[in-house]
Amino acid sequence: MPSSRKPSGPQRRKRPSKRRIILLSITSFISLIIAGLAIFVIVAAAGTPKWDPALLGDAKQSSYVYDKDGVEFALLHGYENRQTVEYSDIPDLVKKTFIAVEDKRFEQHFGVDPIRIIGSALNDIRTRSTREGASTITIQLASNAFIANPNDTKFIRKFQVKIQEAILALQLEREYTKEEILTFYLNKIFLGESSFGIQAAAKTYFGKDLKDLTPSEVALLAGLPQAPSQYNPYIHPDDAKARRTIVLGVMRDAGIISSEEYSKEKDAPFAYVDSMKESRGGAQKNQVTTASYKFPYFVDYVIEELETNYDLTPEQIFSGGLHIYTTVNPKIQSAAEAAFADSANFPQGINNTKVEGAITVIEPSTGEIQAMVGGRDYTPRGLNRAWQSKRQPGSTIKPLVVYGPAIEKGGYFPGTVLDDMPVSYNGGNGKSWSPTNFDTATKGWKGLITMRHAVEQSVNIYAVKLLDLIGVDYGWAFGKNNLGLPLAPEDRVLSLALGTTHVSTQDMVAAYGVYANNGVSITDHAIVEVKDAKGNIVISPKITKNRVMKETTAYIINSMLRSVVTSGTGVSAQIGNWAVAGKTGTSSLPDNLKSKTGNTDAWFAGYTPNYAGVVWMGYDSNPDLDKNGTPGPYYLRSVYGGGFPAQIWKKVMTAAHEGLPVQSKFEQPSGIVSGSFDTKSGLLPSSLTPSEFVATEIATQGSLPTRISDVWIQKDVDADHPNMLASPNSQNTITKTFLNLPNRDPSWTWPSNEAPYKLPTEFAPDPVTDEIPDPDLSPPKDDLPQDTSLPTPVLGEVSYDAKTSRVTIPIINLSGNDKYSVVIHIQRPGQPIGSIPINNSKGSLTFSLAINDKAPSPGSYYFRASFKDPKESKIGPSSNTVKLILTD
């Protein structure tokens, strides 16, 4: 029997196991997560926009644009390029392709595809991004029609939007059939270039009706919804082609097209797009009804930035009630527009075709675009040359891909010397390439010059040689990665130094702004903030700052470009006492116009510590060919960067700096040193360096030369033959200093400042080993017959006046001979004997040795004389020979 007795002592309470505690914790955690998710879903669902089928149509609200001071200056409103089509008019090829690409289970799901949504959400959580696409066609339609800001990239808000889109999609599926939903979608979807719906897009990209599209054209349209800007063939043809190829592959795998059709269509050209870019500069923009607002070129760029960088549709921009705050500076923008409206700032056009131009101005310290003008006559949403026209920059590229990289790399400084003489390189096409300077034909070669001089005078040979020294890859990478230039792989060639790539004024001003900002790159932008109609922030740009070069590099470039404006090709851009740095540039004519004199483009890029601006000038028309296929006339004549472009730059920048405290220099950072150097070697002066070739230059610490100049040598020359080296037995020698440049071709003409230092190559006759003809025995070199009946003159000692270059020689046996005139025979150094008639005045012969007012050169001069009867043409026997030696 069980005992009835109670326990006599206290019992220990049983502890819960560790496993039970863990299970309870996990259960509680999961419960909290579920509760939190439920609350999140409820809150998100509560915020779902009100169901309104009318929103599947149009609901418009004007947007407002503000300047940098928050003052409204433009009101945006308009209509979209929307062309609707009925379901029956949409080809099956289009329907099937869009379903295969965007929503392959469209016919089966109820508006929401749970598999896609779950997979997308998990991916977003894992990557902490919002890039994963999970939208069905129905969800995309709901988003476009009802969600105010479907492109919100905030992590939490993105999931709220997805929940709201799903709720609206379910409602759509209840109200409409699959055919109606697909029709709504294909008529409403934004496909880039202001085109809403597939019919409008077919016209925009192919100039065709929907029914006439080929498989490759349908594939392009079906690939656009994922990223209309990125895959726009007008702007990114390579990306568009790659995306089209992917879509064609989907079409092939889904059985919509055959493998043969895939192979045929994947390489189809963008013929219509190319023709529109050539004739109009891009696609036709249709959404703006008027352009009566201020600063239209700037506003156009703001619209493009909203579409391209922030994926806003034209419908949102023009009809979304947005408040768009921009960076435009009314003072600078107004000055730029006034400059472009003044025909005096442009050269005369040809055949009633105007010379066009563009300008972009930024504030380097903030990256804010202060002004932009894209042409002389504005066309609503037309070609904006300030950012759309990509032209060859000529010499304005040199500081960006040659001089800046060289200074940054180290070992080079503004006194680095290279030889401006003929040079040839392998052109890579089986031909040699021999660059020249713009003034080589008229002014000759410049010889040994410094980097500063090369920058000031825009010397091509120096730039090419320096790029070759630092490496094309290094210069190309510096321009692309450090300064943001849109350089392509094919630009990685030596001719890049002369500006053979293609850039816009916006590209160039952003790059030059880095130098003005002491080596710090800041994202250039035109938008400060965008708010929706309720005041919620829709866009807040992320502006990045990066130091992309040493501060000392920027200062050295600033110093050299300052010299361009003070004493080089850009002197016309000076603004009072302001520190102005700048660079001029022109681009060469194409090969078929090489016989002409002119250029296709003229540039001026300049900046102060406050603002940077770049001006381009040229024709829109192709300079290669006119409409008949013959060489066209549309190129610039006698228009250079330092002329009209610099003139416009100065006018705009003068207005920009009005009222600002003058900054007369760029701030010098630590790490800058200076020292004397030899301007013909770039090294330290030697004891032989002539004083005229010793100068002072700045450099980054560690880049000043440490070696002594080795280009100077001393040699003895024969005093009687000063243009010849002394022979071993020369009795009268002079020691002179020469440039020792053995690698120079003897046939090359030396520049005027080096010619006096050219080392002779011949030796003077040796008086011991060489037979020297006795001048006394040399017959007179004249054409007159000799009369031996005339007396023979006897000459005395020669005297010479160096100030007047006059020679006086007495005739000793004058008595009775003063009735005769005299012919003097002169043998100059290294020249044949010449004869001149001289009056016999009081027993002395006086005459000048100067030729064309130029003093006689050093050396030995021999003189003889003959009497001449004034009544006869014959002369008498020659006198004795007298000698005159002239030294330096």
Short mmCIF file of C-alpha atoms in Angstrom, two decimals, residues 199-393:
data_model
loop_
_atom_site.label_atom_id
_atom_site.label_comp_id
_atom_site.label_asym_id
_atom_site.label_seq_id
_atom_site.Cartn_x
_atom_site.Cartn_y
_atom_site.Cartn_z
CA GLN A 199 2.50 53.12 -80.31
CA ALA A 200 4.19 56.40 -79.34
CA ALA A 201 7.45 54.55 -78.67
CA ALA A 202 7.30 52.84 -82.07
CA LYS A 203 7.16 56.28 -83.67
CA THR A 204 9.90 57.67 -81.42
CA TYR A 205 12.47 54.92 -81.93
CA PHE A 206 11.60 53.57 -85.38
CA GLY A 207 9.33 56.08 -87.13
CA LYS A 208 6.82 53.26 -87.68
CA ASP A 209 3.35 52.18 -86.67
CA LEU A 210 3.12 49.37 -84.17
CA LYS A 211 1.91 46.88 -86.76
CA ASP A 212 5.06 47.33 -88.87
CA LEU A 213 7.65 46.51 -86.19
CA THR A 214 10.23 43.77 -86.71
CA PRO A 215 11.20 41.30 -83.93
CA SER A 216 14.35 43.28 -83.07
CA GLU A 217 12.30 46.48 -82.76
CA VAL A 218 9.72 44.81 -80.54
CA ALA A 219 12.58 43.40 -78.45
CA LEU A 220 13.99 46.89 -77.89
CA LEU A 221 10.61 48.20 -76.70
CA ALA A 222 10.08 45.21 -74.43
CA GLY A 223 13.47 45.77 -72.86
CA LEU A 224 12.85 49.44 -72.02
CA PRO A 225 10.46 49.21 -69.02
CA GLN A 226 13.24 47.85 -66.80
CA ALA A 227 15.28 51.08 -67.21
CA PRO A 228 14.03 53.48 -69.93
CA SER A 229 17.00 55.84 -69.58
CA GLN A 230 19.75 53.23 -69.34
CA TYR A 231 18.53 51.32 -72.40
CA ASN A 232 17.67 54.38 -74.50
CA PRO A 233 19.38 53.86 -77.91
CA TYR A 234 19.62 57.63 -78.43
CA ILE A 235 21.85 57.96 -75.36
CA HIS A 236 23.27 54.50 -74.61
CA PRO A 237 23.25 52.51 -77.87
CA ASP A 238 25.60 49.80 -76.59
CA ASP A 239 23.50 49.16 -73.48
CA ALA A 240 20.35 49.22 -75.60
CA LYS A 241 21.78 46.63 -77.98
CA ALA A 242 22.88 44.38 -75.10
CA ARG A 243 19.43 44.55 -73.49
CA ARG A 244 17.74 43.90 -76.86
CA THR A 245 19.88 40.80 -77.35
CA ILE A 246 18.75 39.48 -73.96
CA VAL A 247 15.09 40.05 -74.86
CA LEU A 248 15.55 38.38 -78.25
CA GLY A 249 16.94 35.39 -76.36
CA VAL A 250 13.81 35.32 -74.18
CA MET A 251 11.66 35.49 -77.31
CA ARG A 252 13.57 32.60 -78.86
CA ASP A 253 13.38 30.45 -75.72
CA ALA A 254 9.64 31.13 -75.43
CA GLY A 255 9.10 30.05 -79.03
CA ILE A 256 8.00 33.51 -80.16
CA ILE A 257 10.78 33.68 -82.78
CA SER A 258 13.01 31.02 -84.29
CA SER A 259 16.74 30.60 -83.78
CA GLU A 260 17.28 31.81 -87.33
CA GLU A 261 15.31 34.97 -86.62
CA TYR A 262 17.31 35.49 -83.43
CA SER A 263 20.60 35.30 -85.33
CA LYS A 264 19.31 37.68 -87.98
CA GLU A 265 17.79 40.26 -85.65
CA LYS A 266 20.40 40.55 -82.88
CA ASP A 267 22.77 42.68 -84.97
CA ALA A 268 20.16 44.93 -86.58
CA PRO A 269 21.35 48.59 -86.61
CA PHE A 270 19.49 51.49 -84.99
CA ALA A 271 19.02 53.12 -88.39
CA TYR A 272 16.16 55.47 -87.51
CA VAL A 273 17.79 56.55 -84.24
CA ASP A 274 21.07 57.29 -86.02
CA SER A 275 19.33 59.35 -88.69
CA MET A 276 17.44 61.37 -86.06
CA LYS A 277 20.64 62.03 -84.12
CA GLU A 278 22.33 63.21 -87.30
CA SER A 279 19.50 65.46 -88.49
CA ARG A 280 17.94 66.67 -85.22
CA GLY A 281 20.46 65.84 -82.52
CA GLY A 282 18.09 63.28 -80.97
CA ALA A 283 14.47 62.23 -80.74
CA GLN A 284 11.64 64.73 -81.09
CA LYS A 285 10.39 65.92 -77.70
CA ASN A 286 6.66 66.57 -77.59
CA GLN A 287 5.60 67.16 -74.04
CA VAL A 288 6.12 70.93 -73.69
CA THR A 289 3.40 73.07 -75.23
CA THR A 290 5.33 76.32 -74.78
CA ALA A 291 8.73 77.48 -73.61
CA SER A 292 7.76 80.94 -72.42
CA TYR A 293 9.43 80.46 -69.06
CA LYS A 294 12.86 81.86 -68.23
CA PHE A 295 16.14 80.00 -68.74
CA PRO A 296 14.74 77.33 -71.11
CA TYR A 297 18.04 75.58 -71.88
CA PHE A 298 18.73 75.17 -68.17
CA VAL A 299 15.18 73.91 -67.53
CA ASP A 300 15.55 71.38 -70.34
CA TYR A 301 18.65 70.02 -68.66
CA VAL A 302 16.84 69.82 -65.31
CA ILE A 303 14.11 67.78 -66.99
CA GLU A 304 16.70 65.45 -68.50
CA GLU A 305 18.40 65.05 -65.11
CA LEU A 306 15.05 64.17 -63.50
CA GLU A 307 14.32 61.60 -66.18
CA THR A 308 17.81 60.11 -66.49
CA ASN A 309 19.21 60.24 -62.96
CA TYR A 310 16.03 59.87 -60.94
CA ASP A 311 13.76 57.88 -63.28
CA LEU A 312 10.88 60.33 -63.09
CA THR A 313 8.49 60.12 -66.00
CA PRO A 314 7.46 63.20 -67.98
CA GLU A 315 3.99 62.67 -66.55
CA GLN A 316 5.36 63.10 -63.04
CA ILE A 317 7.55 66.04 -64.02
CA PHE A 318 4.96 68.03 -65.98
CA SER A 319 1.75 66.95 -64.31
CA GLY A 320 2.77 65.85 -60.82
CA GLY A 321 2.62 69.17 -58.98
CA LEU A 322 6.33 68.96 -58.10
CA HIS A 323 8.40 71.73 -56.55
CA ILE A 324 11.81 71.53 -58.22
CA TYR A 325 14.63 73.47 -56.55
CA THR A 326 17.61 74.04 -58.84
CA THR A 327 21.12 75.50 -58.81
CA VAL A 328 20.67 78.12 -61.53
CA ASN A 329 22.22 81.51 -60.77
CA PRO A 330 19.94 84.11 -62.42
CA LYS A 331 22.72 86.68 -62.74
CA ILE A 332 25.07 84.30 -64.57
CA GLN A 333 22.35 82.59 -66.62
CA SER A 334 20.99 85.96 -67.80
CA ALA A 335 24.50 87.11 -68.76
CA ALA A 336 25.10 83.89 -70.71
CA GLU A 337 21.81 84.20 -72.59
CA ALA A 338 22.56 87.85 -73.39
CA ALA A 339 26.01 86.91 -74.73
CA PHE A 340 24.53 84.26 -77.01
CA ALA A 341 21.82 86.64 -78.21
CA ASP A 342 24.45 89.19 -79.34
CA SER A 343 25.54 88.40 -82.90
CA ALA A 344 28.71 90.46 -82.37
CA ASN A 345 30.02 87.62 -80.22
CA PHE A 346 29.98 85.20 -83.16
CA PRO A 347 31.71 85.12 -86.56
CA GLN A 348 29.71 85.48 -89.75
CA GLY A 349 28.04 82.24 -90.82
CA ILE A 350 28.06 80.57 -94.24
CA ASN A 351 25.07 80.12 -96.56
CA ASN A 352 22.72 81.59 -93.94
CA THR A 353 23.85 78.88 -91.51
CA LYS A 354 24.82 80.30 -88.15
CA VAL A 355 27.96 79.43 -86.23
CA GLU A 356 26.57 77.78 -83.11
CA GLY A 357 27.88 77.63 -79.58
CA ALA A 358 27.30 76.47 -76.02
CA ILE A 359 28.41 77.35 -72.51
CA THR A 360 28.24 75.68 -69.11
CA VAL A 361 29.23 77.41 -65.87
CA ILE A 362 29.64 75.70 -62.50
CA GLU A 363 30.66 76.61 -58.98
CA PRO A 364 33.59 74.23 -58.42
CA SER A 365 33.35 74.29 -54.62
CA THR A 366 29.79 72.91 -54.70
CA GLY A 367 29.44 71.26 -58.11
CA GLU A 368 26.33 73.35 -58.75
CA ILE A 369 25.63 74.23 -62.38
CA GLN A 370 25.19 77.99 -62.36
CA ALA A 371 24.29 78.51 -66.00
CA MET A 372 23.80 76.59 -69.23
CA VAL A 373 23.04 77.78 -72.74
CA GLY A 374 22.87 75.22 -75.51
CA GLY A 375 22.63 77.36 -78.63
CA ARG A 376 21.77 80.72 -80.15
CA ASP A 377 18.12 79.99 -80.97
CA TYR A 378 16.09 77.92 -78.51
CA THR A 379 13.78 75.16 -79.71
CA PRO A 380 11.53 73.56 -77.06
CA ARG A 381 13.18 70.35 -75.92
CA GLY A 382 15.46 70.56 -78.95
CA LEU A 383 19.21 70.05 -79.19
CA ASN A 384 20.97 71.32 -76.07
CA ARG A 385 24.56 71.59 -77.25
CA ALA A 386 25.87 72.30 -73.76
CA TRP A 387 25.53 68.65 -72.80
CA GLN A 388 24.31 66.79 -75.89
CA SER A 389 26.85 67.91 -78.50
CA LYS A 390 30.03 65.89 -78.21
CA ARG A 391 32.81 67.63 -80.10
CA GLN A 392 36.58 67.34 -80.38
CA PRO A 393 38.11 69.60 -77.70
#
